Coordinates of C-alpha atoms in Angstrom, one line a residue:
M154 CA -25.4 -5.9 6.2
T155 CA -27.7 -2.8 6.0
A156 CA -31.4 -2.8 5.8
G157 CA -31.5 -0.6 2.7
P158 CA -31.8 3.1 2.2
S159 CA -34.2 4.8 4.5
T160 CA -36.8 7.0 2.6
D161 CA -37.3 9.2 5.7
Q162 CA -33.6 9.6 6.2
L163 CA -33.0 10.6 2.6
T164 CA -36.0 13.0 2.7
Q165 CA -34.5 14.7 5.7
L166 CA -31.1 14.9 4.1
T167 CA -32.6 16.3 0.9
E168 CA -34.4 19.0 2.9
K169 CA -31.2 19.8 4.8
H170 CA -28.8 19.9 1.9
R171 CA -30.6 20.6 -1.4
P172 CA -30.4 24.4 -0.9
T173 CA -26.7 24.1 -0.4
L174 CA -26.3 22.0 -3.5
D175 CA -28.4 24.4 -5.5
R176 CA -26.4 27.4 -4.3
A177 CA -23.1 25.6 -5.1
L178 CA -24.3 24.8 -8.6
E179 CA -25.4 28.4 -9.1
T180 CA -22.0 29.6 -8.0
V181 CA -20.2 27.1 -10.3
R182 CA -22.1 28.6 -13.2
S183 CA -21.5 32.2 -12.2
R184 CA -17.9 31.6 -11.0
G185 CA -18.4 34.1 -8.2
Y186 CA -17.3 33.8 -4.5
W187 CA -19.3 31.6 -2.1
S188 CA -18.6 29.0 0.5
P189 CA -20.9 27.1 2.9
Y190 CA -18.0 26.3 5.3
P191 CA -16.6 29.1 7.5
E192 CA -12.9 29.4 7.3
H193 CA -12.3 31.2 10.7
P194 CA -11.5 28.9 13.6
K195 CA -13.8 30.9 15.9
A196 CA -16.8 29.9 13.7
Y197 CA -16.7 26.4 15.3
G198 CA -17.7 25.3 18.7
A199 CA -20.6 26.0 21.0
D200 CA -21.5 29.4 19.5
G201 CA -20.7 28.5 15.9
V202 CA -21.5 25.8 13.4
P203 CA -24.2 23.6 15.2
G204 CA -22.7 20.4 16.7
S205 CA -19.1 21.4 15.8
L206 CA -16.0 21.0 17.9
G207 CA -14.3 24.1 19.2
A208 CA -10.6 24.6 19.3
A209 CA -9.9 22.7 22.6
E210 CA -12.3 19.9 21.8
G211 CA -10.7 19.4 18.3
Q212 CA -7.2 19.3 19.8
A213 CA -8.4 16.8 22.5
A214 CA -10.0 14.6 19.8
F215 CA -6.7 14.6 17.9
E216 CA -4.7 13.8 20.9
A217 CA -7.1 10.9 21.8
L218 CA -6.3 9.3 18.5
R219 CA -2.5 9.1 19.2
G220 CA -1.0 5.9 20.5
G221 CA -4.0 3.7 19.6
R222 CA -5.7 1.6 16.9
F223 CA -8.0 3.3 14.4
A224 CA -10.8 0.9 14.1
L225 CA -13.0 0.9 11.0
E226 CA -14.7 -2.5 11.1
Q227 CA -14.2 -3.0 7.4
P228 CA -14.0 -6.4 5.7
G229 CA -10.7 -8.1 5.1
T230 CA -8.7 -6.7 7.9
D231 CA -5.7 -9.0 8.3
G232 CA -3.5 -6.9 10.6
W233 CA -2.5 -3.4 11.4
A234 CA -0.2 -0.8 9.8
G235 CA 1.0 2.7 10.4
S236 CA 4.2 4.6 11.2
E237 CA 3.4 8.3 10.8
V238 CA 5.8 10.8 12.3
S239 CA 4.7 14.4 12.5
P240 CA 7.0 16.8 10.6
Y241 CA 6.9 18.7 13.9
G242 CA 9.1 16.0 15.4
F243 CA 7.0 13.3 17.2
A244 CA 5.5 10.0 16.3
L245 CA 1.7 9.7 16.1
D246 CA 1.8 6.0 17.0
I247 CA -1.5 5.2 15.3
E248 CA -2.2 1.9 13.8
Y249 CA -4.7 1.5 10.9
P250 CA -6.5 -1.7 9.6
H251 CA -4.4 -3.4 6.9
A252 CA -6.7 -4.9 4.3
D253 CA -6.7 -8.1 2.3
A254 CA -7.7 -6.7 -1.1
D255 CA -9.1 -10.1 -2.2
V256 CA -11.7 -9.8 0.6
L257 CA -12.2 -6.1 0.7
L258 CA -12.8 -5.4 -2.9
P259 CA -15.6 -7.9 -3.4
A260 CA -17.3 -6.4 -0.4
M261 CA -17.0 -3.0 -1.9
R262 CA -18.4 -4.2 -5.2
A263 CA -21.3 -5.8 -3.5
A264 CA -22.2 -2.5 -1.9
M265 CA -22.6 -0.7 -5.2
P266 CA -26.0 -1.8 -6.7
A267 CA -28.1 -0.2 -4.0
W268 CA -26.0 3.0 -4.2
R269 CA -26.5 3.0 -8.0
E270 CA -30.2 2.5 -7.7
A271 CA -30.6 5.3 -5.2
G272 CA -29.9 7.8 -8.0
P273 CA -27.9 11.0 -8.4
E274 CA -29.9 13.2 -6.1
A275 CA -29.8 10.8 -3.2
R276 CA -26.1 10.2 -3.6
A277 CA -25.5 14.0 -3.7
V278 CA -27.3 14.7 -0.5
V279 CA -25.5 11.8 1.3
C280 CA -22.2 13.2 0.1
A281 CA -23.2 16.6 1.3
E282 CA -24.0 15.1 4.7
I283 CA -20.5 13.5 4.8
L284 CA -19.0 16.9 4.1
A285 CA -21.1 18.6 6.7
Q286 CA -20.1 16.1 9.4
I287 CA -16.4 16.5 8.4
N288 CA -16.9 20.3 8.6
A289 CA -18.2 20.0 12.1
R290 CA -14.9 18.4 13.1
T291 CA -12.6 20.8 11.2
H292 CA -10.5 21.6 14.3
E293 CA -9.8 17.9 14.7
F294 CA -9.0 17.5 11.0
A295 CA -6.7 20.6 11.2
H296 CA -4.4 18.9 13.7
A297 CA -4.4 15.7 11.7
V298 CA -3.4 17.7 8.5
M299 CA -0.9 19.8 10.4
H300 CA 0.9 16.8 11.9
T301 CA 1.1 14.7 8.7
S302 CA 1.8 17.4 6.1
G303 CA 3.8 19.9 8.1
Q304 CA 1.5 22.8 7.3
A305 CA 1.3 25.5 9.9
F306 CA -1.9 25.3 11.9
M307 CA -3.9 28.1 10.2
M308 CA -3.1 26.8 6.8
A309 CA -3.9 23.2 7.9
F310 CA -7.2 24.5 9.3
Q311 CA -8.2 26.4 6.2
A312 CA -6.7 24.5 3.3
G313 CA -7.2 21.1 5.0
G314 CA -10.6 22.0 6.3
P315 CA -13.1 24.4 4.7
H316 CA -11.2 24.8 1.4
A317 CA -10.9 21.1 1.0
Q318 CA -14.5 20.7 1.8
D319 CA -15.4 23.3 -0.8
R320 CA -13.5 21.3 -3.4
G321 CA -15.4 18.1 -2.4
L322 CA -18.8 19.8 -2.6
E323 CA -17.8 21.3 -6.0
A324 CA -17.1 17.8 -7.3
V325 CA -20.5 16.6 -5.9
V326 CA -22.5 19.3 -7.7
Y327 CA -20.6 18.8 -11.0
A328 CA -21.4 15.1 -10.7
L329 CA -25.1 15.9 -10.0
A330 CA -25.3 18.2 -12.9
E331 CA -23.7 15.8 -15.4
Q332 CA -25.8 12.8 -14.3
T333 CA -29.1 14.6 -14.3
G334 CA -28.4 16.7 -17.4
A335 CA -27.4 13.7 -19.5
A336 CA -30.9 12.2 -19.7
P337 CA -34.2 12.0 -17.8
R338 CA -34.8 8.9 -15.7
S339 CA -37.4 7.7 -18.2
A340 CA -39.1 8.7 -21.4
E341 CA -41.9 7.7 -23.7
W342 CA -40.7 7.4 -27.3
V343 CA -43.4 7.6 -30.0
K344 CA -42.5 7.6 -33.7
P345 CA -45.4 8.3 -36.2
Q346 CA -45.8 5.8 -39.0
G347 CA -48.3 7.6 -41.2
K348 CA -51.4 5.4 -41.6
R349 CA -49.9 2.6 -39.5
D350 CA -49.8 2.5 -35.7
P351 CA -46.9 4.5 -34.3
L352 CA -43.8 2.8 -32.9
E353 CA -43.8 3.2 -29.1
L354 CA -41.1 2.4 -26.6
H355 CA -40.7 3.0 -22.9
K356 CA -37.1 4.0 -22.1
E357 CA -35.3 4.1 -18.8
F358 CA -31.9 5.7 -18.4
T359 CA -29.6 5.0 -15.5
A360 CA -26.2 6.6 -14.6
V361 CA -24.1 3.5 -14.1
P362 CA -20.8 3.8 -12.2
R363 CA -17.6 2.5 -13.7
G364 CA -16.6 0.4 -10.7
I365 CA -14.3 0.8 -7.7
S366 CA -12.4 4.0 -7.6
L367 CA -8.8 4.1 -6.1
L368 CA -7.7 7.3 -4.5
I369 CA -4.0 7.5 -4.0
G370 CA -3.4 10.3 -1.5
C371 CA -0.5 12.8 -1.3
N372 CA 1.6 13.8 1.7
T373 CA 1.3 17.6 1.4
F374 CA -2.4 18.1 0.9
P375 CA -4.2 14.9 1.8
T376 CA -7.7 16.4 2.0
W377 CA -7.5 19.3 -0.5
N378 CA -6.1 17.1 -3.2
G379 CA -8.0 14.0 -2.1
Y380 CA -11.6 15.2 -1.7
P381 CA -12.3 16.1 -5.4
G382 CA -11.7 12.6 -6.7
L383 CA -13.2 10.9 -3.7
F384 CA -16.5 12.8 -3.9
A385 CA -16.6 12.9 -7.7
S386 CA -16.5 9.1 -7.7
L387 CA -18.8 8.5 -4.8
A388 CA -21.4 10.9 -6.1
T389 CA -21.4 9.1 -9.5
G390 CA -22.2 5.8 -7.8
N391 CA -18.7 4.3 -7.4
A392 CA -17.2 2.7 -4.3
V393 CA -14.0 4.4 -3.2
L394 CA -10.9 2.7 -1.9
V395 CA -8.7 5.3 -0.2
K396 CA -5.0 4.6 -0.2
P397 CA -3.3 7.4 1.7
H398 CA 0.3 8.4 1.5
P399 CA 2.0 6.4 4.3
R400 CA 3.2 9.6 6.0
A401 CA -0.3 11.2 5.8
V402 CA -2.8 8.5 6.7
L403 CA -4.8 10.2 9.5
P404 CA -6.7 12.9 7.6
L405 CA -8.0 10.5 5.1
A406 CA -8.6 7.7 7.7
L407 CA -10.8 10.2 9.6
T408 CA -12.6 11.0 6.3
V409 CA -13.2 7.3 5.6
R410 CA -14.6 6.9 9.2
V411 CA -17.1 9.7 8.8
A412 CA -18.2 8.6 5.4
R413 CA -18.8 5.0 6.6
E414 CA -20.8 6.3 9.5
V415 CA -23.0 8.5 7.4
L416 CA -23.6 5.8 4.8
R417 CA -24.6 3.4 7.4
E418 CA -27.0 5.9 9.0
A419 CA -28.6 6.6 5.6
G420 CA -29.2 2.9 5.1
F421 CA -26.3 2.1 2.7
S422 CA -23.4 -0.2 3.0
P423 CA -20.5 1.5 4.7
D424 CA -18.2 -0.6 2.4
L425 CA -18.8 2.0 -0.3
V426 CA -15.8 3.7 1.3
A427 CA -12.8 1.9 2.7
L428 CA -9.2 2.5 3.7
A429 CA -6.1 0.8 2.4
A430 CA -3.3 1.5 4.8
E431 CA 0.1 0.0 4.0
R432 CA 3.0 -1.4 6.0
D433 CA 6.4 0.1 5.8
G434 CA 7.9 -0.4 2.3
E435 CA 4.9 -2.3 1.1
G436 CA 4.1 0.0 -1.8
I437 CA 0.6 -1.3 -2.5
A438 CA -0.4 1.6 -4.9
K439 CA 1.1 -0.2 -7.9
S440 CA -0.6 -3.5 -7.2
L441 CA -4.0 -2.0 -6.4
A442 CA -3.9 0.3 -9.4
V443 CA -3.7 -2.5 -12.0
R444 CA -6.3 -4.8 -10.4
P445 CA -9.3 -5.5 -12.7
E446 CA -11.8 -4.3 -10.0
I447 CA -10.2 -0.8 -10.0
R448 CA -11.9 1.2 -12.8
I449 CA -10.9 4.7 -11.7
V450 CA -7.7 6.1 -10.3
D451 CA -7.1 9.5 -8.7
Y452 CA -3.5 10.4 -8.0
T453 CA -1.5 13.4 -6.8
G454 CA 2.2 13.2 -6.6
S455 CA 5.4 12.7 -8.6
T456 CA 5.6 12.8 -12.3
A457 CA 7.3 9.5 -12.5
F458 CA 4.6 7.5 -10.7
G459 CA 1.8 9.5 -12.4
D460 CA 3.3 8.6 -15.8
W461 CA 3.5 5.0 -14.7
L462 CA -0.2 5.0 -13.8
E463 CA -1.2 6.5 -17.1
A464 CA 0.8 3.9 -19.0
N465 CA 0.0 0.8 -16.9
A466 CA -3.5 1.2 -15.3
R467 CA -5.0 0.6 -18.7
Q468 CA -8.2 -0.9 -17.3
A469 CA -9.0 2.3 -15.4
Q470 CA -9.8 5.9 -16.1
V471 CA -6.8 7.7 -14.6
F472 CA -6.8 11.2 -13.3
T473 CA -3.4 12.6 -12.4
E474 CA -2.0 15.8 -10.9
K475 CA 1.8 15.5 -11.2
A476 CA 4.5 18.1 -11.2
G477 CA 5.5 21.1 -13.2
V478 CA 7.8 24.1 -13.3
N479 CA 5.7 27.1 -12.4
T480 CA 6.9 30.4 -14.0
V481 CA 6.4 34.1 -13.3
V482 CA 7.3 36.7 -16.0
V483 CA 8.4 39.9 -14.4
H484 CA 8.4 42.6 -17.1
S485 CA 7.1 45.8 -15.5
T486 CA 4.7 46.9 -12.7
D487 CA 2.9 50.0 -11.5
D488 CA 3.0 48.7 -7.9
Y489 CA 6.6 47.6 -7.2
K490 CA 6.2 47.3 -3.5
G491 CA 2.9 45.3 -3.9
M492 CA 4.5 43.0 -6.5
L493 CA 7.5 42.2 -4.2
S494 CA 5.2 41.6 -1.2
N495 CA 2.9 39.3 -3.2
L496 CA 5.8 37.3 -4.6
A497 CA 7.5 37.1 -1.2
F498 CA 4.4 35.6 0.3
S499 CA 3.9 33.2 -2.6
L500 CA 7.5 31.9 -2.3
S501 CA 7.2 31.5 1.5
L502 CA 3.8 30.0 2.0
Y503 CA 4.1 26.5 3.4
S504 CA 7.8 26.6 2.7
G505 CA 7.0 26.4 -1.1
Q506 CA 5.8 22.9 -0.7
M507 CA 2.8 23.4 -3.0
C508 CA 2.3 22.3 -6.6
T509 CA 1.4 25.9 -7.4
T510 CA 4.4 27.7 -5.9
P511 CA 6.4 29.8 -8.4
Q512 CA 9.8 28.4 -9.2
N513 CA 11.2 30.4 -12.1
L514 CA 11.1 34.2 -12.1
L515 CA 12.0 35.4 -15.6
V516 CA 13.4 39.0 -15.4
P517 CA 14.9 40.9 -18.3
R518 CA 18.6 41.4 -17.8
E519 CA 18.2 45.1 -18.6
G520 CA 15.8 45.5 -15.8
I521 CA 12.1 46.5 -15.5
G522 CA 10.0 49.6 -15.4
T523 CA 8.2 50.4 -12.1
D524 CA 6.3 53.1 -10.4
A525 CA 9.5 53.6 -8.3
G526 CA 11.7 54.1 -11.4
H527 CA 13.7 51.7 -13.5
K528 CA 15.0 48.7 -11.6
T529 CA 17.9 46.6 -12.8
Y530 CA 17.9 42.8 -12.7
D531 CA 20.2 42.8 -9.7
E532 CA 18.0 45.4 -7.9
V533 CA 14.8 43.4 -8.6
V534 CA 16.3 40.2 -7.2
A535 CA 17.9 42.0 -4.2
D536 CA 14.6 43.8 -3.4
L537 CA 12.7 40.5 -3.6
A538 CA 15.2 38.9 -1.3
A539 CA 14.8 41.8 1.1
A540 CA 11.0 41.4 0.9
V541 CA 11.2 37.7 1.8
D542 CA 13.5 38.6 4.7
G543 CA 11.2 41.3 5.9
L544 CA 8.2 39.0 5.7
L545 CA 10.0 36.3 7.7
G546 CA 12.0 38.6 10.0
D547 CA 9.9 37.8 13.0
D548 CA 10.3 34.2 14.0
A549 CA 6.8 33.7 15.3
R550 CA 5.3 35.1 12.1
A551 CA 7.7 33.0 10.0
N552 CA 6.8 29.8 11.8
A553 CA 3.1 30.5 11.3
L554 CA 3.7 31.0 7.6
L555 CA 6.4 28.4 6.8
G556 CA 5.2 25.4 8.7
A557 CA 7.6 22.5 8.7
I558 CA 9.7 20.8 6.0
V559 CA 7.7 17.7 5.1
N560 CA 10.6 15.3 4.3
D561 CA 14.3 15.0 4.0
Q562 CA 14.3 15.3 0.2
V563 CA 13.0 18.8 0.4
K564 CA 15.7 19.7 2.9
E565 CA 18.3 18.2 0.5
R566 CA 17.1 20.3 -2.4
I567 CA 17.3 23.5 -0.3
D568 CA 20.9 22.6 0.7
A569 CA 21.9 21.8 -2.8
A570 CA 20.4 24.9 -4.4
G571 CA 23.4 27.1 -3.5
R572 CA 25.6 25.1 -5.7
L573 CA 23.5 25.9 -8.8
G574 CA 24.3 29.6 -9.1
E575 CA 24.8 32.8 -7.2
V576 CA 22.7 32.8 -4.0
A577 CA 20.7 36.0 -3.8
L578 CA 18.9 34.9 -0.6
A579 CA 20.3 32.1 1.6
S580 CA 17.9 29.8 3.5
R581 CA 17.9 30.1 7.2
T582 CA 17.0 27.5 9.8
L583 CA 14.5 28.6 12.4
A584 CA 13.6 27.1 15.7
N585 CA 9.9 26.4 16.5
P586 CA 9.5 26.9 20.3
D587 CA 6.3 24.8 20.4
F588 CA 7.8 21.9 18.4
P589 CA 11.6 21.7 18.9
G590 CA 11.8 18.7 16.6
A591 CA 10.5 20.5 13.5
T592 CA 12.7 21.4 10.6
V593 CA 11.8 24.9 9.5
R594 CA 13.6 26.6 6.6
T595 CA 13.2 29.9 4.9
P596 CA 13.3 30.2 1.1
V597 CA 16.4 30.3 -1.0
I598 CA 16.6 32.4 -4.2
V599 CA 19.4 31.6 -6.8
K600 CA 20.4 33.9 -9.7
L601 CA 20.8 32.2 -13.1
D602 CA 21.6 33.4 -16.5
G603 CA 19.0 32.1 -18.9
A604 CA 21.5 32.4 -21.9
K605 CA 23.9 29.9 -20.4
P606 CA 23.3 26.3 -21.3
D607 CA 24.6 25.0 -17.9
A608 CA 22.0 27.0 -16.1
E609 CA 19.1 25.3 -18.0
A610 CA 19.6 22.0 -16.1
A611 CA 18.7 23.9 -12.9
Y612 CA 15.7 26.0 -13.9
F613 CA 14.3 23.5 -16.3
S614 CA 13.8 20.8 -13.6
E615 CA 11.2 20.9 -10.9
C616 CA 12.7 21.7 -7.5
F617 CA 9.9 21.1 -5.1
G618 CA 10.2 23.2 -1.9
P619 CA 11.3 26.7 -1.0
V620 CA 13.7 27.1 -3.9
S621 CA 13.3 29.7 -6.6
F622 CA 15.5 30.8 -9.6
A623 CA 15.7 34.4 -10.7
V624 CA 16.5 33.8 -14.4
A625 CA 17.9 36.6 -16.4
V626 CA 16.5 36.8 -19.9
D627 CA 17.2 39.0 -22.9
S628 CA 13.7 40.5 -23.3
A629 CA 10.0 40.1 -22.7
E630 CA 9.8 38.2 -25.9
D631 CA 12.6 35.9 -24.8
A632 CA 10.8 35.4 -21.5
V633 CA 7.6 34.4 -23.3
R634 CA 9.5 31.9 -25.5
L635 CA 11.0 30.3 -22.4
L636 CA 7.6 30.3 -20.7
R637 CA 6.1 28.5 -23.7
R638 CA 8.8 25.9 -23.8
T639 CA 8.6 25.3 -20.1
V640 CA 4.9 24.7 -20.0
R641 CA 5.0 22.6 -23.2
E642 CA 7.8 20.3 -22.1
K643 CA 7.7 20.4 -18.2
G644 CA 4.1 21.5 -17.5
A645 CA 2.9 24.2 -15.1
M646 CA 0.0 24.3 -12.6
T647 CA 0.2 28.1 -12.5
V648 CA 1.7 30.9 -14.5
G649 CA 2.1 34.5 -13.3
A650 CA 3.1 37.7 -15.0
Y651 CA 3.7 41.3 -14.1
T652 CA 3.5 43.9 -16.9
T653 CA 2.1 47.3 -17.7
S654 CA 2.4 46.7 -21.4
P655 CA -0.7 45.6 -23.3
E656 CA 1.5 44.0 -25.9
V657 CA 3.4 41.9 -23.4
E658 CA 0.2 41.0 -21.6
R659 CA -1.2 39.8 -24.9
L660 CA 1.9 37.7 -25.6
V661 CA 1.8 36.0 -22.2
E662 CA -1.9 35.4 -22.4
E663 CA -1.6 34.0 -25.9
A664 CA 1.2 31.7 -24.7
C665 CA -0.9 30.4 -21.9
L666 CA -4.0 29.9 -24.0
E667 CA -2.0 27.9 -26.6
E668 CA 0.0 25.9 -24.1
C669 CA -3.0 25.4 -21.8
A670 CA -1.8 26.9 -18.5
Q671 CA -3.7 28.9 -15.9
L672 CA -2.6 32.5 -15.7
S673 CA -2.6 35.2 -13.0
L674 CA -1.8 38.8 -14.0
N675 CA -0.4 41.6 -11.9
L676 CA -1.3 40.2 -8.5
T677 CA -0.3 42.7 -5.8
G678 CA -2.9 42.3 -3.1
G679 CA -4.2 39.5 -1.0
V680 CA -4.7 37.0 -3.8
Y681 CA -1.7 34.9 -4.7
V682 CA -0.7 32.8 -7.7
N683 CA -0.5 29.6 -5.6
Q684 CA -4.0 29.8 -4.3
T685 CA -7.2 28.8 -6.0
A686 CA -10.9 29.1 -4.9
A687 CA -13.4 26.3 -5.3
F688 CA -16.5 27.0 -7.4
S689 CA -14.6 29.7 -9.3
D690 CA -11.0 28.9 -10.1
F691 CA -9.8 25.9 -12.1
H692 CA -6.9 24.1 -10.5
G693 CA -4.6 22.8 -13.2
S694 CA -5.7 22.7 -16.8
G695 CA -5.4 19.1 -17.9
G696 CA -3.8 20.4 -21.0
N697 CA -0.1 20.3 -20.2
P698 CA 2.3 17.7 -18.6
A699 CA 1.7 18.9 -15.0
A700 CA -1.8 17.3 -14.9
N701 CA -4.2 15.4 -17.1
A702 CA -7.2 16.6 -15.1
V703 CA -8.8 19.8 -13.7
L704 CA -10.1 20.4 -10.2
C705 CA -12.9 20.7 -11.1
D706 CA -14.7 20.7 -14.4
S707 CA -17.3 18.5 -16.2
A708 CA -14.6 16.3 -17.7
F709 CA -13.4 15.4 -14.2
V710 CA -16.7 13.7 -13.3
A711 CA -18.3 12.8 -16.6
S712 CA -16.2 9.7 -17.4
R713 CA -16.8 8.2 -13.9
F714 CA -20.2 6.9 -15.0
R715 CA -22.0 5.9 -18.2
M716 CA -25.6 6.2 -19.2
V717 CA -27.2 2.8 -19.7
E718 CA -30.6 2.5 -21.4
V719 CA -33.3 -0.1 -21.1
R720 CA -36.0 -0.1 -23.8
R721 CA -39.3 -1.9 -23.5
Q722 CA -42.0 -2.3 -26.0
A723 CA -44.9 -0.1 -24.9

């Protein structure tokens, strides 16, 4: 039991974090660039972020977790679970508390009234402190993300660290704005009655949480995809049960530990955040998702299970990010070399194991106009293959960009891709000298004719991983028609296009507006179609089959609470 929230502690946290929250909210409104969390590894340690772990300390902290039990002291622990194996080829050998939901969920529910009564501002600064303490341990988290997702270290450090923390803080400030903007805490209501005495009521308004929120984590981006839902629910007064992917428990278990410590220090029950690790083959997500105590579900993963949640978790508000077929229309460019370089990087980053990686490249069969002259379809595809080869020609650089293949299913899709059409770029297997057990593969590009019905089965299905299809189409108009159909029927997290034609640009933009897909035009520099920035970019649209939610917008937080009014006769 906790003694109750400490006024002094909350005052200190408010003084510490309110400026950050205000700046974050200002940036959300302006949609410019800003981040409170440095993304360079050298910013952490003795001479960097105060109290943060440096590179050696972070790695040592990660190593110390291996081969042991990850204690959390949460209610209902009835045993231990965990069988994570790093995609880099070694077992983590970490055991996590296995929870009896019949004991844990009532404890979480009991923790909520004090959290609700604390109010939106107090919840926001406590959440900001959780994120600050996570940020100080970014080096430790980076190794945890790397060795559960297969991301290369720098990507794990940035995407799993500061960028994920940005997304968490973004959700917190959206939640704060929605709760405080809905109504004042109290109001005096006076209605004149002419010669009679006025009608007078004293009204109080409270942002009331829906209940316990279930976060179902993903394997590839456990923190980046997990933090928005976690912090949106926590900041709106809900308790959060974190159910990680069984192959990526550690990053979210560390998050739960930090959250519980901060909540306890602030005088709240740590049971507002708890972990639900599962034994091999147990599959607890389905049973948890339909329990009456669960009122919110956040999920990132396969379309099949996302659809099941939307259809069956009827007692809960369900937020899903599923799968789609991301498309790039290649019509023309005034920077051919820059276009090829940008696409090559986008196809290669993290071995294409991102929900935003382009899959279908729609290229007119008659070729495209460029600053280097007209290029035929075959030349465009060959030059893109050469750009990928050039980017990944040095094995050390390739390993730093590709990371490791996260599971056998991705490897199987790479191996099967060559049977779907003419291979323009074959996938190579690379050795990682630091991790001999890692499976490292370069992208494969397959040529398909969009006019042939038998090709449609390939390019019209999601092929998660470093597999892309160069689809020959009859014209730009044909490409836009195929783009529309793909987004409408299969969904897309991202759409890209290259064109120097205002008319083609208008057609693509109109298609994306009508089919509700996020569009990037003519990217040739250091910004890529598969990257989004917190406080500025919307990840997903919530308007096509790839996802029913956006990271992050007002709708992502507003239905996690309700305003309840108490009226008293004055």
